[in-house]
Structure formats: C-alpha cells, structure tokens
Amino acid sequence: MEKGKFIVFEGLDGSGKGTQINLLVEEMKKRGRRVYRTAEPTESSTGGMIRDALAGFVKRDEYELSALFLADRIFHNINQKNGIIHFLEQGIDVVCDRYYYSSFAYQGTNADLDWVMELNLGCKEIIRPDLCIFLDVDIESCDSRIEKNRFSREIYENKETQKKIRQRFFEVFKRLENSENIRMVNAARDISEVFADIISIYNEM
Ligand code: TYD
C-alpha cells in the first residue's frame, strides 16, 4: 500500500494556520484522500504540562521545555493508537499544526539551537515531513490578530519575542534548505489568495 503524505504547517502565533489547515484538509478529502489532522503540543499528558508552561502557570526553563516538546513529539510519532507513523503506514495523510521547526524557532532562541536541532533531527523515531508550509506574516499583523482573538497571552506572545522567533525560523529554513522540502507563503493577504498558493504547492507534491 502507498504510504500517506505528511504535511506540516508552521508560522507565528496569529499567522492563520488553523484556517488554512481546515481549508486544505477539506480539499484533500474532496479529492478522495483520507486525512488525519493533528497538532503539537498534543493532547497527551506531556502536552498538558507544556500548555501549563505556555500559559505561565508553571515556570520552566527553555531546556526543560525543549525536552518536554521532544517527549511529546516522540509519543506523537510512535503511539499505536493515533500516532503519525501509524496513520501514514495505513495510507492516511497527516496534516500537522506545528512540528520540530517550532522547537527550533521558539526554544532555539534561548536554548542552544544546535542542541535543540540535534535532539530532534538525531532522533530516529521523529520522522521528516514530506512538506513544510511556512505561513509568513509580519509581526504587526500577527500581534493584532492575537490581540483580537485571545483573552490572555502565552509566554511567547509578545512582539519582541515574536520578532526573534521569526528571524530564527528564517535561519533554520536556510540551514535545512538542502535536506527538507520547505515552502514559504506570504500569509498577510486574503484567506483565498493564501489558500490558492497553498493548493498550487500541494499540487506539485
Ligand atoms: P497553541 O496556542 O497551542 O497553538 P497556535 O498558537 O499554534 O495556534 O500554541 C502552541 C505554542 O507552542 C506556540 O506558541 C508555539 C509553541 N511551541 C513551541 O514553543 N515549541 C514547539 O516545539 C511547538 C510544537 C510549539
């Protein structure tokens, strides 16, 4: 049986990933694909620990957070019930909201980037996506979207930090350009225009 395709979306907080993922998943299903939509951090107990830290309820340092995201990601890959590898092997496509690129950009801004990359890329249980789509939006637009849609801000959701994270994303994509399929989309446009670009990238897969 042909294996499923593994597609990851990345972008800053407020870049519109959720909306575009919904549109793509719907379109893939219309075309007869079986699709599993998922996200990181996951709903596992490690994911819960991560969310407490992101909300600021529990203070954790960036190395601890890197390790928590790593453990969550390993579980996300290999668990037998709703793990990524399990679905791909059954021919089901997986579309994931955030993956290790977020660890590189977010944790890799304060923890050592080489260390965070090695942890993830050196782990044989964490598989490489077939495609990563980065929705790029300027800091001001992300910030106003966060302001409009959220009741409270998470630890990374301030302009200064987001600016550094965006730079880190670019740096990481440059490092990975020969080993991974990463595509940038200007997401500071109408939903339908952004989606048109995503579909043409998807069609090339
Ligand atoms: P969440 O509110 O769950 O989703 P989103 O903002 O993507 O709609 O936030 C997830 C947060 O977790 C986001 O701020 C990025 C952060 N994150 C990391 O710092 N490292 C990681 O490895 C991942 C997967 C996410």
PDB file of C-alpha atoms and ligand atoms in Angstrom:
ATOM      1  CA  MET A   1       0.000   0.000   0.000  1.00  0.00           C
ATOM      2  CA  GLU A   2       1.164   3.539  -0.772  1.00  0.00           C
ATOM      3  CA  LYS A   3       2.127   5.468   2.344  1.00  0.00           C
ATOM      4  CA  GLY A   4       0.281   8.639   3.313  1.00  0.00           C
ATOM      5  CA  LYS A   5       1.809  12.095   2.873  1.00  0.00           C
ATOM      6  CA  PHE A   6       2.989  14.038   5.914  1.00  0.00           C
ATOM      7  CA  ILE A   7       2.399  17.793   5.681  1.00  0.00           C
ATOM      8  CA  VAL A   8       3.332  20.304   8.387  1.00  0.00           C
ATOM      9  CA  PHE A   9       2.206  23.913   8.775  1.00  0.00           C
ATOM     10  CA  GLU A  10       4.356  26.413  10.610  1.00  0.00           C
ATOM     11  CA  GLY A  11       4.024  30.096  11.369  1.00  0.00           C
ATOM     12  CA  LEU A  12       3.987  32.602  14.183  1.00  0.00           C
ATOM     13  CA  ASP A  13       1.135  32.787  16.652  1.00  0.00           C
ATOM     14  CA  GLY A  14      -1.674  34.528  14.781  1.00  0.00           C
ATOM     15  CA  SER A  15      -0.439  33.613  11.286  1.00  0.00           C
ATOM     16  CA  GLY A  16      -3.712  31.912  10.331  1.00  0.00           C
ATOM     17  CA  LYS A  17      -2.520  28.286  10.319  1.00  0.00           C
ATOM     18  CA  GLY A  18      -5.792  26.920  11.687  1.00  0.00           C
ATOM     19  CA  THR A  19      -7.911  28.439   8.933  1.00  0.00           C
ATOM     20  CA  GLN A  20      -5.602  27.328   6.126  1.00  0.00           C
ATOM     21  CA  ILE A  21      -5.221  23.815   7.543  1.00  0.00           C
ATOM     22  CA  ASN A  22      -9.012  23.447   7.648  1.00  0.00           C
ATOM     23  CA  LEU A  23      -9.280  24.526   4.011  1.00  0.00           C
ATOM     24  CA  LEU A  24      -6.524  22.179   2.844  1.00  0.00           C
ATOM     25  CA  VAL A  25      -7.876  19.182   4.765  1.00  0.00           C
ATOM     26  CA  GLU A  26     -11.331  19.774   3.292  1.00  0.00           C
ATOM     27  CA  GLU A  27      -9.906  19.987  -0.240  1.00  0.00           C
ATOM     28  CA  MET A  28      -7.812  16.833   0.213  1.00  0.00           C
ATOM     29  CA  LYS A  29     -10.882  14.927   1.409  1.00  0.00           C
ATOM     30  CA  LYS A  30     -12.884  16.181  -1.592  1.00  0.00           C
ATOM     31  CA  ARG A  31     -10.180  14.670  -3.755  1.00  0.00           C
ATOM     32  CA  GLY A  32     -10.736  11.337  -2.075  1.00  0.00           C
ATOM     33  CA  ARG A  33      -7.772  11.312   0.318  1.00  0.00           C
ATOM     34  CA  ARG A  34      -8.093  10.040   3.855  1.00  0.00           C
ATOM     35  CA  VAL A  35      -6.664  12.724   6.128  1.00  0.00           C
ATOM     36  CA  TYR A  36      -5.782  12.928   9.805  1.00  0.00           C
ATOM     37  CA  ARG A  37      -5.480  16.473  11.193  1.00  0.00           C
ATOM     38  CA  THR A  38      -3.289  16.841  14.225  1.00  0.00           C
ATOM     39  CA  ALA A  39      -1.275  19.418  16.201  1.00  0.00           C
ATOM     40  CA  GLU A  40       1.600  19.943  18.596  1.00  0.00           C
ATOM     41  CA  PRO A  41       1.661  20.222  21.531  1.00  0.00           C
ATOM     42  CA  THR A  42      -0.587  17.137  21.541  1.00  0.00           C
ATOM     43  CA  GLU A  43      -3.403  16.151  23.868  1.00  0.00           C
ATOM     44  CA  SER A  44      -1.096  13.772  25.770  1.00  0.00           C
ATOM     45  CA  SER A  45      -0.224  14.306  29.437  1.00  0.00           C
ATOM     46  CA  THR A  46       3.119  15.794  28.352  1.00  0.00           C
ATOM     47  CA  GLY A  47       1.147  18.164  26.134  1.00  0.00           C
ATOM     48  CA  GLY A  48      -0.778  19.240  29.235  1.00  0.00           C
ATOM     49  CA  MET A  49       2.469  20.010  31.078  1.00  0.00           C
ATOM     50  CA  ILE A  50       3.604  22.059  28.087  1.00  0.00           C
ATOM     51  CA  ARG A  51       0.368  24.044  27.969  1.00  0.00           C
ATOM     52  CA  ASP A  52       0.651  24.888  31.668  1.00  0.00           C
ATOM     53  CA  ALA A  53       4.110  26.271  30.969  1.00  0.00           C
ATOM     54  CA  LEU A  54       2.998  28.202  27.856  1.00  0.00           C
ATOM     55  CA  ALA A  55       0.188  29.793  29.831  1.00  0.00           C
ATOM     56  CA  GLY A  56       2.675  30.792  32.519  1.00  0.00           C
ATOM     57  CA  PHE A  57       1.041  28.699  35.277  1.00  0.00           C
ATOM     58  CA  VAL A  58       4.268  26.739  35.777  1.00  0.00           C
ATOM     59  CA  LYS A  59       7.663  28.277  35.125  1.00  0.00           C
ATOM     60  CA  ARG A  60      10.036  26.096  33.075  1.00  0.00           C
ATOM     61  CA  ASP A  61      13.341  26.908  31.503  1.00  0.00           C
ATOM     62  CA  GLU A  62      13.885  26.614  27.736  1.00  0.00           C
ATOM     63  CA  TYR A  63      15.957  23.422  28.013  1.00  0.00           C
ATOM     64  CA  GLU A  64      13.228  21.755  30.055  1.00  0.00           C
ATOM     65  CA  LEU A  65      10.647  22.930  27.536  1.00  0.00           C
ATOM     66  CA  SER A  66      12.747  21.570  24.650  1.00  0.00           C
ATOM     67  CA  ALA A  67      12.808  18.181  26.348  1.00  0.00           C
ATOM     68  CA  LEU A  68       9.064  18.231  27.020  1.00  0.00           C
ATOM     69  CA  PHE A  69       8.314  19.085  23.378  1.00  0.00           C
ATOM     70  CA  LEU A  70      10.718  16.310  22.350  1.00  0.00           C
ATOM     71  CA  ALA A  71       8.964  13.713  24.527  1.00  0.00           C
ATOM     72  CA  ASP A  72       5.575  14.864  23.267  1.00  0.00           C
ATOM     73  CA  ARG A  73       6.787  14.635  19.662  1.00  0.00           C
ATOM     74  CA  ILE A  74       8.176  11.118  20.061  1.00  0.00           C
ATOM     75  CA  PHE A  75       4.849   9.988  21.508  1.00  0.00           C
ATOM     76  CA  HIS A  76       3.049  11.815  18.679  1.00  0.00           C
ATOM     77  CA  ASN A  77       5.093   9.840  16.143  1.00  0.00           C
ATOM     78  CA  ILE A  78       5.070   6.353  17.558  1.00  0.00           C
ATOM     79  CA  ASN A  79       1.962   5.760  19.612  1.00  0.00           C
ATOM     80  CA  GLN A  80      -0.045   2.899  18.176  1.00  0.00           C
ATOM     81  CA  LYS A  81      -3.498   4.446  18.525  1.00  0.00           C
ATOM     82  CA  ASN A  82      -3.303   7.837  16.859  1.00  0.00           C
ATOM     83  CA  GLY A  83       0.373   8.256  16.112  1.00  0.00           C
ATOM     84  CA  ILE A  84       1.653   9.882  12.895  1.00  0.00           C
ATOM     85  CA  ILE A  85       3.606   6.810  11.723  1.00  0.00           C
ATOM     86  CA  HIS A  86       0.643   4.508  12.365  1.00  0.00           C
ATOM     87  CA  PHE A  87      -1.617   6.596  10.088  1.00  0.00           C
ATOM     88  CA  LEU A  88       0.964   7.102   7.333  1.00  0.00           C
ATOM     89  CA  GLU A  89       1.542   3.360   7.160  1.00  0.00           C
ATOM     90  CA  GLN A  90      -2.177   2.831   6.593  1.00  0.00           C
ATOM     91  CA  GLY A  91      -2.082   5.202   3.612  1.00  0.00           C
ATOM     92  CA  ILE A  92      -3.681   8.048   5.546  1.00  0.00           C
ATOM     93  CA  ASP A  93      -2.299  11.568   5.010  1.00  0.00           C
ATOM     94  CA  VAL A  94      -1.335  13.523   8.123  1.00  0.00           C
ATOM     95  CA  VAL A  95      -1.580  17.317   8.350  1.00  0.00           C
ATOM     96  CA  CYS A  96       0.070  18.710  11.462  1.00  0.00           C
ATOM     97  CA  ASP A  97      -0.167  22.178  13.019  1.00  0.00           C
ATOM     98  CA  ARG A  98       3.454  22.813  14.103  1.00  0.00           C
ATOM     99  CA  TYR A  99       6.343  20.330  14.399  1.00  0.00           C
ATOM    100  CA  TYR A 100      10.065  20.416  15.174  1.00  0.00           C
ATOM    101  CA  TYR A 101      10.602  23.673  13.263  1.00  0.00           C
ATOM    102  CA  SER A 102       8.670  25.356  16.113  1.00  0.00           C
ATOM    103  CA  SER A 103      11.068  23.855  18.658  1.00  0.00           C
ATOM    104  CA  PHE A 104      13.996  25.243  16.638  1.00  0.00           C
ATOM    105  CA  ALA A 105      12.491  28.720  16.338  1.00  0.00           C
ATOM    106  CA  TYR A 106      10.880  29.055  19.785  1.00  0.00           C
ATOM    107  CA  GLN A 107      13.151  27.064  22.131  1.00  0.00           C
ATOM    108  CA  GLY A 108      16.175  27.567  19.874  1.00  0.00           C
ATOM    109  CA  THR A 109      16.010  31.298  20.519  1.00  0.00           C
ATOM    110  CA  ASN A 110      17.011  30.968  24.191  1.00  0.00           C
ATOM    111  CA  ALA A 111      18.259  27.382  24.481  1.00  0.00           C
ATOM    112  CA  ASP A 112      21.210  26.408  22.260  1.00  0.00           C
ATOM    113  CA  LEU A 113      19.874  25.999  18.694  1.00  0.00           C
ATOM    114  CA  ASP A 114      22.363  23.286  17.666  1.00  0.00           C
ATOM    115  CA  TRP A 115      21.398  21.233  20.696  1.00  0.00           C
ATOM    116  CA  VAL A 116      17.660  21.554  20.020  1.00  0.00           C
ATOM    117  CA  MET A 117      18.166  20.606  16.352  1.00  0.00           C
ATOM    118  CA  GLU A 118      20.323  17.609  17.208  1.00  0.00           C
ATOM    119  CA  LEU A 119      17.792  16.357  19.765  1.00  0.00           C
ATOM    120  CA  ASN A 120      15.057  16.274  17.148  1.00  0.00           C
ATOM    121  CA  LEU A 121      16.843  15.533  13.871  1.00  0.00           C
ATOM    122  CA  GLY A 122      19.047  12.934  15.540  1.00  0.00           C
ATOM    123  CA  CYS A 123      16.085  11.011  16.939  1.00  0.00           C
ATOM    124  CA  LYS A 124      15.168   8.158  14.612  1.00  0.00           C
ATOM    125  CA  GLU A 125      11.623   7.996  15.962  1.00  0.00           C
ATOM    126  CA  ILE A 126      10.859  11.535  14.827  1.00  0.00           C
ATOM    127  CA  ILE A 127      10.174  11.361  11.102  1.00  0.00           C
ATOM    128  CA  ARG A 128      10.797  14.052   8.475  1.00  0.00           C
ATOM    129  CA  PRO A 129       7.748  15.635   6.841  1.00  0.00           C
ATOM    130  CA  ASP A 130       7.223  15.407   3.059  1.00  0.00           C
ATOM    131  CA  LEU A 131       6.368  19.102   3.022  1.00  0.00           C
ATOM    132  CA  CYS A 132       6.502  22.048   5.434  1.00  0.00           C
ATOM    133  CA  ILE A 133       4.473  25.156   4.588  1.00  0.00           C
ATOM    134  CA  PHE A 134       5.508  28.299   6.459  1.00  0.00           C
ATOM    135  CA  LEU A 135       2.830  30.982   6.646  1.00  0.00           C
ATOM    136  CA  ASP A 136       4.740  34.203   6.868  1.00  0.00           C
ATOM    137  CA  VAL A 137       3.072  37.251   8.373  1.00  0.00           C
ATOM    138  CA  ASP A 138       4.701  40.438   9.641  1.00  0.00           C
ATOM    139  CA  ILE A 139       4.878  40.908  13.399  1.00  0.00           C
ATOM    140  CA  GLU A 140       2.362  43.758  13.489  1.00  0.00           C
ATOM    141  CA  SER A 141      -0.383  41.753  11.759  1.00  0.00           C
ATOM    142  CA  CYS A 142       0.225  38.695  13.971  1.00  0.00           C
ATOM    143  CA  ASP A 143       0.089  40.832  17.050  1.00  0.00           C
ATOM    144  CA  SER A 144      -3.191  42.460  16.125  1.00  0.00           C
ATOM    145  CA  ARG A 145      -4.682  39.036  15.324  1.00  0.00           C
ATOM    146  CA  ILE A 146      -3.554  37.762  18.754  1.00  0.00           C
ATOM    147  CA  GLU A 147      -4.998  40.860  20.395  1.00  0.00           C
ATOM    148  CA  LYS A 148      -8.352  40.361  18.667  1.00  0.00           C
ATOM    149  CA  ASN A 149      -8.730  36.624  19.235  1.00  0.00           C
ATOM    150  CA  ARG A 150      -7.254  35.834  22.640  1.00  0.00           C
ATOM    151  CA  PHE A 151      -8.306  36.534  26.207  1.00  0.00           C
ATOM    152  CA  SER A 152      -4.766  36.198  27.536  1.00  0.00           C
ATOM    153  CA  ARG A 153      -1.287  35.959  26.068  1.00  0.00           C
ATOM    154  CA  GLU A 154       1.042  32.965  26.297  1.00  0.00           C
ATOM    155  CA  ILE A 155       4.714  33.339  27.285  1.00  0.00           C
ATOM    156  CA  TYR A 156       5.942  33.788  23.688  1.00  0.00           C
ATOM    157  CA  GLU A 157       3.108  36.026  22.570  1.00  0.00           C
ATOM    158  CA  ASN A 158       4.713  39.455  22.708  1.00  0.00           C
ATOM    159  CA  LYS A 159       6.134  41.477  19.841  1.00  0.00           C
ATOM    160  CA  GLU A 160       9.799  41.447  20.879  1.00  0.00           C
ATOM    161  CA  THR A 161       9.868  37.655  21.252  1.00  0.00           C
ATOM    162  CA  GLN A 162       7.876  37.041  18.076  1.00  0.00           C
ATOM    163  CA  LYS A 163      10.363  39.151  16.135  1.00  0.00           C
ATOM    164  CA  LYS A 164      13.277  36.989  17.316  1.00  0.00           C
ATOM    165  CA  ILE A 165      11.335  33.794  16.635  1.00  0.00           C
ATOM    166  CA  ARG A 166      10.532  34.883  13.072  1.00  0.00           C
ATOM    167  CA  GLN A 167      14.248  35.507  12.445  1.00  0.00           C
ATOM    168  CA  ARG A 168      15.062  32.091  13.879  1.00  0.00           C
ATOM    169  CA  PHE A 169      12.558  30.429  11.558  1.00  0.00           C
ATOM    170  CA  PHE A 170      14.298  32.004   8.548  1.00  0.00           C
ATOM    171  CA  GLU A 171      17.714  30.991   9.822  1.00  0.00           C
ATOM    172  CA  VAL A 172      16.585  27.412  10.404  1.00  0.00           C
ATOM    173  CA  PHE A 173      14.947  27.151   6.958  1.00  0.00           C
ATOM    174  CA  LYS A 174      18.197  28.317   5.390  1.00  0.00           C
ATOM    175  CA  ARG A 175      20.089  25.595   7.260  1.00  0.00           C
ATOM    176  CA  LEU A 176      17.603  22.945   6.146  1.00  0.00           C
ATOM    177  CA  GLU A 177      17.126  24.062   2.548  1.00  0.00           C
ATOM    178  CA  ASN A 178      19.052  21.148   1.045  1.00  0.00           C
ATOM    179  CA  SER A 179      17.609  18.428   3.233  1.00  0.00           C
ATOM    180  CA  GLU A 180      13.929  19.344   3.574  1.00  0.00           C
ATOM    181  CA  ASN A 181      11.025  20.495   1.440  1.00  0.00           C
ATOM    182  CA  ILE A 182      10.100  23.845   2.995  1.00  0.00           C
ATOM    183  CA  ARG A 183       7.896  26.377   1.206  1.00  0.00           C
ATOM    184  CA  MET A 184       7.139  29.929   2.302  1.00  0.00           C
ATOM    185  CA  VAL A 185       3.786  31.548   1.678  1.00  0.00           C
ATOM    186  CA  ASN A 186       3.042  35.227   2.204  1.00  0.00           C
ATOM    187  CA  ALA A 187       0.078  34.939   4.561  1.00  0.00           C
ATOM    188  CA  ALA A 188      -0.575  38.655   5.036  1.00  0.00           C
ATOM    189  CA  ARG A 189      -3.228  38.533   2.293  1.00  0.00           C
ATOM    190  CA  ASP A 190      -6.863  37.440   1.887  1.00  0.00           C
ATOM    191  CA  ILE A 191      -7.632  33.917   3.019  1.00  0.00           C
ATOM    192  CA  SER A 192      -8.496  32.840  -0.550  1.00  0.00           C
ATOM    193  CA  GLU A 193      -5.273  34.248  -2.037  1.00  0.00           C
ATOM    194  CA  VAL A 194      -3.152  32.478   0.578  1.00  0.00           C
ATOM    195  CA  PHE A 195      -5.061  29.267   0.005  1.00  0.00           C
ATOM    196  CA  ALA A 196      -4.545  29.463  -3.773  1.00  0.00           C
ATOM    197  CA  ASP A 197      -0.770  29.432  -3.183  1.00  0.00           C
ATOM    198  CA  ILE A 198      -1.066  26.507  -0.776  1.00  0.00           C
ATOM    199  CA  ILE A 199      -3.044  24.463  -3.284  1.00  0.00           C
ATOM    200  CA  SER A 200      -0.515  25.039  -6.022  1.00  0.00           C
ATOM    201  CA  ILE A 201       2.294  23.919  -3.707  1.00  0.00           C
ATOM    202  CA  TYR A 202       0.223  20.875  -2.737  1.00  0.00           C
ATOM    203  CA  ASN A 203      -0.403  20.022  -6.392  1.00  0.00           C
ATOM    204  CA  GLU A 204       3.332  19.930  -7.031  1.00  0.00           C
ATOM    205  CA  MET A 205       3.881  17.331  -4.322  1.00  0.00           C
TER     206      MET A 205
HETATM  207  P1  TYD B   1      -1.163  26.930  20.662  1.00  0.00           P
HETATM  208  O1  TYD B   1      -1.867  28.083  21.278  1.00  0.00           O
HETATM  209  O2  TYD B   1      -1.466  25.561  21.081  1.00  0.00           O
HETATM  210  O3  TYD B   1      -1.348  26.932  19.110  1.00  0.00           O
HETATM  211  P2  TYD B   1      -1.133  28.028  17.994  1.00  0.00           P
HETATM  212  O4  TYD B   1      -0.646  29.297  18.624  1.00  0.00           O
HETATM  213  O5  TYD B   1      -0.145  27.378  17.093  1.00  0.00           O
HETATM  214  O6  TYD B   1      -2.478  28.149  17.366  1.00  0.00           O
HETATM  215  O7  TYD B   1       0.351  27.288  20.822  1.00  0.00           O
HETATM  216  C1  TYD B   1       1.329  26.476  20.659  1.00  0.00           C
HETATM  217  C2  TYD B   1       2.505  27.235  21.200  1.00  0.00           C
HETATM  218  O8  TYD B   1       3.546  26.325  21.430  1.00  0.00           O
HETATM  219  C3  TYD B   1       3.030  28.302  20.254  1.00  0.00           C
HETATM  220  O9  TYD B   1       3.260  29.492  20.938  1.00  0.00           O
HETATM  221  C4  TYD B   1       4.356  27.739  19.813  1.00  0.00           C
HETATM  222  C5  TYD B   1       4.746  26.827  20.919  1.00  0.00           C
HETATM  223  N1  TYD B   1       5.602  25.701  20.504  1.00  0.00           N
HETATM  224  C6  TYD B   1       6.927  25.699  20.899  1.00  0.00           C
HETATM  225  O10 TYD B   1       7.379  26.637  21.546  1.00  0.00           O
HETATM  226  N2  TYD B   1       7.731  24.646  20.542  1.00  0.00           N
HETATM  227  C7  TYD B   1       7.271  23.589  19.831  1.00  0.00           C
HETATM  228  O11 TYD B   1       8.030  22.641  19.535  1.00  0.00           O
HETATM  229  C8  TYD B   1       5.886  23.598  19.428  1.00  0.00           C
HETATM  230  C9  TYD B   1       5.333  22.434  18.667  1.00  0.00           C
HETATM  231  C10 TYD B   1       5.093  24.672  19.798  1.00  0.00           C
END
